[in-house]
CSV table of C-alpha atoms and ligand atoms in Angstrom, one decimal:
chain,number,residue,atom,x,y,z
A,1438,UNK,CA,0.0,0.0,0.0
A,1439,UNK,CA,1.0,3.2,-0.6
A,1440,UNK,CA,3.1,5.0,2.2
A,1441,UNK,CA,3.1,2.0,3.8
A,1442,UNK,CA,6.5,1.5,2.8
A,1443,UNK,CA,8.3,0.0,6.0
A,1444,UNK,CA,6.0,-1.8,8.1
A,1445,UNK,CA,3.1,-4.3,7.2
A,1446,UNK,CA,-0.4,-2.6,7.3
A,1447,UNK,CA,-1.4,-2.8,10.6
A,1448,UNK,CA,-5.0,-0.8,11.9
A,1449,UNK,CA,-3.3,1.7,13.7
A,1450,UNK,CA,-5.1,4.6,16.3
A,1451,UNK,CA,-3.6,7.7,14.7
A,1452,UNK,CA,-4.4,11.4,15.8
A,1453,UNK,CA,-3.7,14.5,13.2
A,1454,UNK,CA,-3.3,17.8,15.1
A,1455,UNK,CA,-4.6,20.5,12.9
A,1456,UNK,CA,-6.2,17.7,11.1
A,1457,UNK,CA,-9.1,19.7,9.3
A,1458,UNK,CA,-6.7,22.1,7.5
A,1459,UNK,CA,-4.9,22.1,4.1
A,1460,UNK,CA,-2.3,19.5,4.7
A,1461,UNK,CA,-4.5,17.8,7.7
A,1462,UNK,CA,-7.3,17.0,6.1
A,1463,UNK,CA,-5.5,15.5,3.1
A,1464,UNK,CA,-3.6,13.3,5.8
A,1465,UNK,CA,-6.4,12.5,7.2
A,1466,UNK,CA,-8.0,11.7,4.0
A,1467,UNK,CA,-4.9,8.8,3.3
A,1468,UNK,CA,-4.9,7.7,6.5
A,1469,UNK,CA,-8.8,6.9,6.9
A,1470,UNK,CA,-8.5,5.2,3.1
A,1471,UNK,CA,-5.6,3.4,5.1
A,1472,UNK,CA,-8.1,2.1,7.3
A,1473,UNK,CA,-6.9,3.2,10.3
A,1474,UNK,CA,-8.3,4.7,13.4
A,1475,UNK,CA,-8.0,8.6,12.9
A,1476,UNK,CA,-8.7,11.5,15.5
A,1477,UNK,CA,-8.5,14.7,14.0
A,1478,UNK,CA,-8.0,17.5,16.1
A,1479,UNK,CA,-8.5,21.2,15.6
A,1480,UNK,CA,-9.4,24.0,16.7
A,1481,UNK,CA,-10.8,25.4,13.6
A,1482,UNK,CA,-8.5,28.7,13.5
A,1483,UNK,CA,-7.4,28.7,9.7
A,1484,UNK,CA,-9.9,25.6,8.3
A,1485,UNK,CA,-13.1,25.4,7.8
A,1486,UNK,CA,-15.2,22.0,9.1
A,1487,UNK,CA,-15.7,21.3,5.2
A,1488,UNK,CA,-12.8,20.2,4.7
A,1489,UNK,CA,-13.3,17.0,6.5
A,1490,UNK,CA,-16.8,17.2,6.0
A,1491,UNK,CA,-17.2,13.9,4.0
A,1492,UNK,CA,-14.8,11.7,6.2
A,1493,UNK,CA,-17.6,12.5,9.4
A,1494,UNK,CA,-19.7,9.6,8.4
A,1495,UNK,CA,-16.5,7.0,8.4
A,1496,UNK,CA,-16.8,5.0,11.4
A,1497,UNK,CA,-13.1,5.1,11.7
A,1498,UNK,CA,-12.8,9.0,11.7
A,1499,UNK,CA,-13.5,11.0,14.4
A,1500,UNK,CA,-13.1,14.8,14.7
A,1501,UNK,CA,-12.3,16.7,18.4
A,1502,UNK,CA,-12.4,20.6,18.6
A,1503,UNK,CA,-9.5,21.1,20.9
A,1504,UNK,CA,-7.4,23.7,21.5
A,1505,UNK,CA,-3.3,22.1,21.6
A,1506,UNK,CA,-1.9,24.8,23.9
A,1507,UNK,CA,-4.5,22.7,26.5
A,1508,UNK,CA,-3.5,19.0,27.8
A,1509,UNK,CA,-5.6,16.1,25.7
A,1510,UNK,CA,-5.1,12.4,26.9
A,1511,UNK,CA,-5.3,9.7,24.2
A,1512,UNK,CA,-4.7,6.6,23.9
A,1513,UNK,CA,-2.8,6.0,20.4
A,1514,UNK,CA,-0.6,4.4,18.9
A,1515,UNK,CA,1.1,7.4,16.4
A,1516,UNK,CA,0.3,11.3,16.2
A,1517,UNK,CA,1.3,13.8,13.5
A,1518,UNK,CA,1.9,17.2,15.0
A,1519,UNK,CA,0.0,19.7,12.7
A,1520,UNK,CA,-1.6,22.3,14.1
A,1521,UNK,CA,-0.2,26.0,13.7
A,1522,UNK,CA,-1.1,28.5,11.8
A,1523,UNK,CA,1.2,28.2,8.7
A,1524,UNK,CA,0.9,31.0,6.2
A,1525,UNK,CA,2.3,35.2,7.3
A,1526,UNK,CA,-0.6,36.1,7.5
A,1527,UNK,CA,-2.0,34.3,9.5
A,1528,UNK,CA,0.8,33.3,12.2
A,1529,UNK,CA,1.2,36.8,12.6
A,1530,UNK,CA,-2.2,38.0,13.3
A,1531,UNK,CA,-1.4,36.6,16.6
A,1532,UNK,CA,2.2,35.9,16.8
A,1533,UNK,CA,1.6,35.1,20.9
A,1534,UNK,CA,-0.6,32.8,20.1
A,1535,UNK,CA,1.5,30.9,17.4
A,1536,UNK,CA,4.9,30.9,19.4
A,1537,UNK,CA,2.0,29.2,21.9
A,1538,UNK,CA,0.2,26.9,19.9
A,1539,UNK,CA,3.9,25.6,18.5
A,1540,UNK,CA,5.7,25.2,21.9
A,1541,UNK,CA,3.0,24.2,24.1
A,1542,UNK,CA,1.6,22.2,21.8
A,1543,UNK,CA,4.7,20.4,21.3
A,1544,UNK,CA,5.0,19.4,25.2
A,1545,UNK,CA,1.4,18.7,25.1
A,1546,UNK,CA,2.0,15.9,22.1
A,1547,UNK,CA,5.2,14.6,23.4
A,1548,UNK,CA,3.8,14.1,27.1
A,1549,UNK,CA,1.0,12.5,25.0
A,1550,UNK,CA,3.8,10.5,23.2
A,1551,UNK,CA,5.6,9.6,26.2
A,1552,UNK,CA,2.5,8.1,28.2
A,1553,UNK,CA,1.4,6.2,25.5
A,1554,UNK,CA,4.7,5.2,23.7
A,1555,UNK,CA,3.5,6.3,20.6
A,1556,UNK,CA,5.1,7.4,17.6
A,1557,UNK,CA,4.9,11.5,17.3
A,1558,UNK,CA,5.9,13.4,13.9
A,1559,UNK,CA,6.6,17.1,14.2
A,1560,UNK,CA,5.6,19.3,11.2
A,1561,UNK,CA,8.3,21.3,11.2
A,1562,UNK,CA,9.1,24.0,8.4
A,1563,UNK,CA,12.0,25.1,5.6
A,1564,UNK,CA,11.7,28.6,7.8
A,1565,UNK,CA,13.6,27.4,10.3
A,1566,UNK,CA,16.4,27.9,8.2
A,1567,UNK,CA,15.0,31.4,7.8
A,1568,UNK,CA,16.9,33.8,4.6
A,1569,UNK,CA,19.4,31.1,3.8
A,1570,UNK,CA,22.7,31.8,3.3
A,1571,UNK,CA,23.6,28.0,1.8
A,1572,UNK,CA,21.8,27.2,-1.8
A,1573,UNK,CA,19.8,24.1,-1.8
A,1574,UNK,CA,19.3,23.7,2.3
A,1575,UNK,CA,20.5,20.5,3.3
A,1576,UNK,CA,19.5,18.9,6.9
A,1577,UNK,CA,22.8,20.0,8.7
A,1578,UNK,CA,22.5,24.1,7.6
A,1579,UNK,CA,21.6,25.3,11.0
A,1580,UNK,CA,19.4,28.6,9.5
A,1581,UNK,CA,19.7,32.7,8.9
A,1582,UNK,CA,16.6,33.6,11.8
A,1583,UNK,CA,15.8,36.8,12.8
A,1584,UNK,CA,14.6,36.2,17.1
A,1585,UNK,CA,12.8,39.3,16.6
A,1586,UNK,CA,11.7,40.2,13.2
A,1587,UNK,CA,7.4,40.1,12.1
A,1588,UNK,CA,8.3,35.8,11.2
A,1589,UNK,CA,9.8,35.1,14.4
A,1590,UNK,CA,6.9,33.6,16.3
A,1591,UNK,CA,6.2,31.1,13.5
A,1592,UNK,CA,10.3,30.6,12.5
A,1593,UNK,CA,11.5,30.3,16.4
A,1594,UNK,CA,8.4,28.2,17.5
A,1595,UNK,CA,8.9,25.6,14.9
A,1596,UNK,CA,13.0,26.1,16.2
A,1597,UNK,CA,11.9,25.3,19.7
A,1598,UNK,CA,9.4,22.6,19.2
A,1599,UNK,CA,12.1,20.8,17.4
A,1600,UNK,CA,14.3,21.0,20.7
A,1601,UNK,CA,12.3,19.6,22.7
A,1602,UNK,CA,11.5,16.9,20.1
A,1603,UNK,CA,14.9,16.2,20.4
A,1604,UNK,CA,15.0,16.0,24.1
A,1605,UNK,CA,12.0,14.2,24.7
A,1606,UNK,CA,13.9,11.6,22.8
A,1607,UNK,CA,17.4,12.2,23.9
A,1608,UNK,CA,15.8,12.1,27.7
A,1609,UNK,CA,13.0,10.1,27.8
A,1610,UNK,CA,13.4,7.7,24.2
A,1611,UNK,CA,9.8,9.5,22.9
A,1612,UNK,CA,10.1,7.8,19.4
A,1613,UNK,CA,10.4,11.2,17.2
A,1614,UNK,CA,10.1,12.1,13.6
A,1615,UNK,CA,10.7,15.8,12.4
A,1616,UNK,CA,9.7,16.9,8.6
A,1617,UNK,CA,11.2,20.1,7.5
A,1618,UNK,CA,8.5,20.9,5.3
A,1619,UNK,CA,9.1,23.5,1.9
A,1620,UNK,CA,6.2,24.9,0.5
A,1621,UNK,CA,3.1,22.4,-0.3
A,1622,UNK,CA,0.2,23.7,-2.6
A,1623,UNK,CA,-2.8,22.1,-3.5
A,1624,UNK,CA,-6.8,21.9,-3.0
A,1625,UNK,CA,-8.0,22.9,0.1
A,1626,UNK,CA,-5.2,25.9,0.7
A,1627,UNK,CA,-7.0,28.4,2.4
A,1628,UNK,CA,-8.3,30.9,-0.4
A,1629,UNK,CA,-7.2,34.2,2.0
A,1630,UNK,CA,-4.2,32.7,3.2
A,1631,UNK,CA,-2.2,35.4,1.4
A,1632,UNK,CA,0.1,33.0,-0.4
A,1633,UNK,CA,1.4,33.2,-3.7
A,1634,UNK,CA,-0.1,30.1,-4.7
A,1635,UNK,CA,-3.4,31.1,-3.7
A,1636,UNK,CA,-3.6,34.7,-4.5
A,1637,UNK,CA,-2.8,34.0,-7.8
A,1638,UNK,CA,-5.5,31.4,-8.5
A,1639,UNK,CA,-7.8,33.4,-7.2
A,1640,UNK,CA,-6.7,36.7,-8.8
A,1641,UNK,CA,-6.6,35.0,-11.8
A,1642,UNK,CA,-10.1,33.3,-11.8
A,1643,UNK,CA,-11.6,36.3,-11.0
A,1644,UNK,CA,-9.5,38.6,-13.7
A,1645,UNK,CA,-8.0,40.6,-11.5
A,1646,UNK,CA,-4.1,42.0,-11.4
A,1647,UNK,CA,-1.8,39.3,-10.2
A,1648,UNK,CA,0.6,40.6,-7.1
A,1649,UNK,CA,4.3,40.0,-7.6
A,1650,UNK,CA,6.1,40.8,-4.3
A,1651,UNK,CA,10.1,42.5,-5.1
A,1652,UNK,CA,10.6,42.5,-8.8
A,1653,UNK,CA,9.1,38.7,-9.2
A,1654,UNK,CA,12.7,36.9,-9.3
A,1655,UNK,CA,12.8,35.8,-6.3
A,1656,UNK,CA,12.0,31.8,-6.3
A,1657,UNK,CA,10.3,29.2,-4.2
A,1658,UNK,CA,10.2,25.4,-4.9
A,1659,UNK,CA,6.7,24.0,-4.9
A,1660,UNK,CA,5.6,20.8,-4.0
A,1661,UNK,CA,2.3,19.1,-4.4
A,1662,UNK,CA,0.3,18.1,-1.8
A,1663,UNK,CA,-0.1,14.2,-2.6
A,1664,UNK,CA,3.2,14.2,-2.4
A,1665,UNK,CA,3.9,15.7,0.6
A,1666,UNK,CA,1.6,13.5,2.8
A,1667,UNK,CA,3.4,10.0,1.2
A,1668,UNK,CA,6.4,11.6,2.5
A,1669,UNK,CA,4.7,12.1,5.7
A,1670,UNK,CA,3.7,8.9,6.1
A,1671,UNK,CA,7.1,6.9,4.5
A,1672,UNK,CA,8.7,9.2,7.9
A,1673,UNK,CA,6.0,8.0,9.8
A,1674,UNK,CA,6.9,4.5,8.8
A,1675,UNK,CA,10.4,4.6,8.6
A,1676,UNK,CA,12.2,2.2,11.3
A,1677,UNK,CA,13.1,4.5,14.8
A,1678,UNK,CA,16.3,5.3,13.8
A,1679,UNK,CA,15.2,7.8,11.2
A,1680,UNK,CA,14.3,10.7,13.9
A,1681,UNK,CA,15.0,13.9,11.0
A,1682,UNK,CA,14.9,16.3,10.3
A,1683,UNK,CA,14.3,15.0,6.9
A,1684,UNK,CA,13.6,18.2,4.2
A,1685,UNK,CA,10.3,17.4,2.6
A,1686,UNK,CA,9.5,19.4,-0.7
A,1687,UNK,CA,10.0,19.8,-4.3
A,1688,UNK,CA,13.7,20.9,-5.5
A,1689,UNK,CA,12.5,22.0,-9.0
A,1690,UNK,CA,12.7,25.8,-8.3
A,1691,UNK,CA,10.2,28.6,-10.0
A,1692,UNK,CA,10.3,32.2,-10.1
A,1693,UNK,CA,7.1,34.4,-8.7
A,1694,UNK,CA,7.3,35.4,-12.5
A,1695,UNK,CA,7.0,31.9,-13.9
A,1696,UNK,CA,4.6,30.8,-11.6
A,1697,UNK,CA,2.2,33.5,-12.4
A,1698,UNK,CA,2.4,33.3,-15.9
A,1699,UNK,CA,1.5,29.3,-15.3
A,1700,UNK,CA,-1.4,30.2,-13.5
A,1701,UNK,CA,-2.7,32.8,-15.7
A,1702,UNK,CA,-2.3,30.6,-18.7
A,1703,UNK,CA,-4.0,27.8,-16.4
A,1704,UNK,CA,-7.3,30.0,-15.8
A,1705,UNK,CA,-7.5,31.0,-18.8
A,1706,UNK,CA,-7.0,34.6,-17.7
A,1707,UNK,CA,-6.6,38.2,-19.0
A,1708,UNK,CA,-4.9,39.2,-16.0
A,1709,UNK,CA,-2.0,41.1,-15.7
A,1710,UNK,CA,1.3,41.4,-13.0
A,1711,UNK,CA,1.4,44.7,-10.8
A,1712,UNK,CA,4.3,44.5,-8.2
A,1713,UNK,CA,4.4,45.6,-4.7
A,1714,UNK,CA,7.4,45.9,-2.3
A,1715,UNK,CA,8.9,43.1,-0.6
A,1716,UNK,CA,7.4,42.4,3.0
A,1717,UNK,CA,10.0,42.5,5.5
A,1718,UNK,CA,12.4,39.3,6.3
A,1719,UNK,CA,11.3,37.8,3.3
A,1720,UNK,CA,13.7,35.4,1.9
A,1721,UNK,CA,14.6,35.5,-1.4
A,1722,UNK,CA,15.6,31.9,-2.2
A,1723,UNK,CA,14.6,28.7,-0.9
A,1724,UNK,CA,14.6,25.4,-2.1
A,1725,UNK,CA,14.9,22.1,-0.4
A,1726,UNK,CA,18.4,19.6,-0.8
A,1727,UNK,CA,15.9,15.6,-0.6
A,1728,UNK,CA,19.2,13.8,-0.8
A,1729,UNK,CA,18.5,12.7,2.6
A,1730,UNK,CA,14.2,12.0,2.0
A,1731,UNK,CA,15.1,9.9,-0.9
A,1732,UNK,CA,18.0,7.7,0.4
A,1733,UNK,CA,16.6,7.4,3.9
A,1734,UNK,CA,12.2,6.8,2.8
A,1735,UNK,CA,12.7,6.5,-1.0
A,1736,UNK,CA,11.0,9.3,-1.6
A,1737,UNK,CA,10.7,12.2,-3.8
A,1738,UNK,CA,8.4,14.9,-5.4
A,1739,UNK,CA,6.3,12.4,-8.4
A,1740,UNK,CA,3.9,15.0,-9.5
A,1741,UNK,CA,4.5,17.9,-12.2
A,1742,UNK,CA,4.4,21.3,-10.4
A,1743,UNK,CA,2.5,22.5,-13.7
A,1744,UNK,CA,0.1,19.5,-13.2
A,1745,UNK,CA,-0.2,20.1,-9.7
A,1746,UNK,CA,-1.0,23.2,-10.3
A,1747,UNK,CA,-4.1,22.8,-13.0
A,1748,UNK,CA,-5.8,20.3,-10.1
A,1749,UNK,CA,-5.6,23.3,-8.0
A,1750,UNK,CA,-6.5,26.2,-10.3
A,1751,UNK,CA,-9.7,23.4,-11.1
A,1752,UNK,CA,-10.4,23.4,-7.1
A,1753,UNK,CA,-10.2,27.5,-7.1
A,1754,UNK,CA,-12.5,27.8,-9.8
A,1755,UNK,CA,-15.3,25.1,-8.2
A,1756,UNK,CA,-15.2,27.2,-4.6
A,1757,UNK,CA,-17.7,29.2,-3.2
A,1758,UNK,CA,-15.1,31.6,-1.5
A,1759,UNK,CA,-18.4,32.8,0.5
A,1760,UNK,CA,-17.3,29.3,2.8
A,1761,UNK,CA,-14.1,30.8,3.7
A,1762,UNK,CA,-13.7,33.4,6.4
A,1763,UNK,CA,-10.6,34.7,7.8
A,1764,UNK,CA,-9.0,33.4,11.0
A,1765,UNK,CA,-11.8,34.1,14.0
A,1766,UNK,CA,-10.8,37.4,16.0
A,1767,UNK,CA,-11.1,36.0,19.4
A,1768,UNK,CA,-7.8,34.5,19.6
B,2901,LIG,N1,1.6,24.2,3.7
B,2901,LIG,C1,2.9,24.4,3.7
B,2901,LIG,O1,3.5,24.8,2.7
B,2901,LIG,C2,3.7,24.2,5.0
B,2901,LIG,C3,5.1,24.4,4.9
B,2901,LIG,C4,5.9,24.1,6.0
B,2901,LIG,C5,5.3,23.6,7.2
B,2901,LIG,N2,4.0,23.5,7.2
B,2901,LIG,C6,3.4,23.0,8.5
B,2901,LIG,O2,2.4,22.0,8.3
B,2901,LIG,C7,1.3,22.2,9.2
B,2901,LIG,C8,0.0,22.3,8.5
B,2901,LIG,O3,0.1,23.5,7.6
B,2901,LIG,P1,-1.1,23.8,6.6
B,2901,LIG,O4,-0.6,24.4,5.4
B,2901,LIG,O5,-2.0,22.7,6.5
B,2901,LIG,O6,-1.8,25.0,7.4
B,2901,LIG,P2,-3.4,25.2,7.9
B,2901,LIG,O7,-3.4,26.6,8.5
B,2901,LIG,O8,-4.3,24.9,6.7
B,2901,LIG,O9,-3.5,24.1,9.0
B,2901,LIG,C9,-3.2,24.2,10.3
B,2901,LIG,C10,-4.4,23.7,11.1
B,2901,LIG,O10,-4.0,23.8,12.5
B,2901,LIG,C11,-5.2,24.3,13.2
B,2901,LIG,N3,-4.7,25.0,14.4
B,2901,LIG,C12,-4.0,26.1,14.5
B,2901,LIG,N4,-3.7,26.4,15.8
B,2901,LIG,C13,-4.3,25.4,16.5
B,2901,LIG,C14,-4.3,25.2,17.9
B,2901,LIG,N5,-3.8,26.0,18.8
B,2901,LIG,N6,-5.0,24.1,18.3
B,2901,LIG,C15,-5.6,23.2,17.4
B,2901,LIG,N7,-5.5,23.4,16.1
B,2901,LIG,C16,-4.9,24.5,15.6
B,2901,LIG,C17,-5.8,25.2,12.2
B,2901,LIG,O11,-7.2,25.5,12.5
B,2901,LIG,C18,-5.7,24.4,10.9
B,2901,LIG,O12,-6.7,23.5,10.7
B,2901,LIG,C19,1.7,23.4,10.1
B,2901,LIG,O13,2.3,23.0,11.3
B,2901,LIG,C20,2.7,24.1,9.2
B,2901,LIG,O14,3.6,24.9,10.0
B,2901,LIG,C21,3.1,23.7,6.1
């Protein structure tokens, strides 16, 4: 089976933090098709209930509106660490909040780890090498972070959660995976998340001016979302010894200006590029070094960003963006 790679398929009890957004939900989507026992827990801050709407009638899918900065007790067997707020704009509407959500929910899943002796994977982020100063980022490049600058609270919380997945396994053997995760795209991105990805398909689909940041040369690898949760779950399955990091993402590099041309070709759009000045601590290159994901899980990016990118200019245009509200003000 697919992802399955390492071990036989065995009905594990498996709980997704932040399992009803973008990545989440696909996650969870694989993992109920898996046939496992999946808890999905969220607390609904950047998602929207639809996105697991159809897996609510599987009997092995259950869905818990929790809050991770708060103790949960569980009884599982493995648990993927996903809940934080993941795009600018919104880890920095409350940047308290995310440095929270990211630490405390880390001790909160590792204590949950440690009781149960279950498997936990951290998803960790490419920012925690912040605005490289090595070109691709392999594992060992220890990062270029501002403590203090507007990305901090997403950048240093992902840091910190890290350390104490380390010492959690260091101290007290928690069995540990960490995925450095590069930037994923796909259906079910959050249509106001303000990234490039999504503004465009939506600017595009509704002919308006596409919104280069800096002079659009700046590039970004892209990797597709199916192919981001098999490498989440080939980590997942790897034997103990393969704690991570591991870099997840796709190598082949595009420029903002590339990209929006795709998309604009892909919509069939009129629209034009205006540019805007560059937000602040914004880095200019990143792009993942897999050497590591492919010789330690096998894995590596299958699907063609360009065809990656029509499924999701096809899942913009079939949205009621009505559905979609920004993050709730009362956190
Ligand atoms: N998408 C990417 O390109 C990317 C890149 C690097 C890392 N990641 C990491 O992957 C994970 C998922 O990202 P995503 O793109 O799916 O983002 P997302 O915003 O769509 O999903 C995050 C989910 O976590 C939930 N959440 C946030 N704070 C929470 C809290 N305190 N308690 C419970 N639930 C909470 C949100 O409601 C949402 O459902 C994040 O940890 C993110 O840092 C994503």
């Amino acid at each position: 089976m697919a992802g399955e790679g390492f071990s036989t398929m065995k009905i594990r009890r498996i709980v997704v933090t932040g399992g009803a957004g973008f990545l989440g939900s696909h996650l969870c989507d694989r993992l109920v098709e898996q046939g496992h026992d999946v808890i999905c827990i969220d607390n609904f801050f950047t998602s929207q209930k639809i996105n697991v709407a159809r897996l609510l009638s599987r009997p092995n899918f259950e869905l818990i509106r929790h809050d991770v900065t708060h103790p949960l007790w569980l009884e599982v067997d493995e648990i993927y660490n996903l809940a934080c707020p993941a795009a600018p704009g919104h880890y920095q509407y409350n940047p308290i909040k995310t440095m929270k959500t990211s630490v405390m929910g880390a001790i909160n899943v590792l204590g949950m780890a440690k009781r149960c002796n279950a498997k936990v994977l951290q998803a960790s982020t490419s920012e925690v090498y912040g605005d490289p100063t090595v070109h691709p980022q392999p594992e060992t490049y220890r990062g270029n972070v501002s403590p203090i600058g507007p990305r901090a609270c997403y950048d240093e919380g992902k840091r910190a959660a890290e350390t104490l997945f380390s010492d959690y396994h260091r101290k007290n053997h928690v069995k540990i995976r960490i995925a450095r995760i590069f930037n994923t795209f796909g259906p079910r991105m959050h249509p106001f998340d303000g990234r490039v990805v999504s503004n465009f398909a939506r600017q595009a689909l509704a002919g308006e001016d596409l919104t280069i940041f800096g002079d659009g040369r700046q590039t970004r690898s892209f990797c597709y979302v199916d192919d981001l949760i098999e490498g989440l779950i080939r980590l997942m399955n790897a034997p103990d010894t393969v704690t991570g990091p591991v870099n997840l993402g796709n190598p082949k590099e595009s420029s903002m200006l590339e990209l929006a041309q795709t998309i604009i070709d892909l919509a069939g759009s009129k629209s034009k590029l205006v540019f805007r000045p560059l937000p602040a601590d914004d880095p200019t290159q990143r792009q993942p070094d897999i050497t590591l994901a492919k010789a330690t899980l096998g894995w590596e990016p299958k699907v063609d960003p360009r065809e990656g990118l029509a499924r999701t200019v096809e899942w913009f245009r079939n949205i009621d963006l009505r559905h979609y509200r920004p993050p709730t003000p009362n956190f």
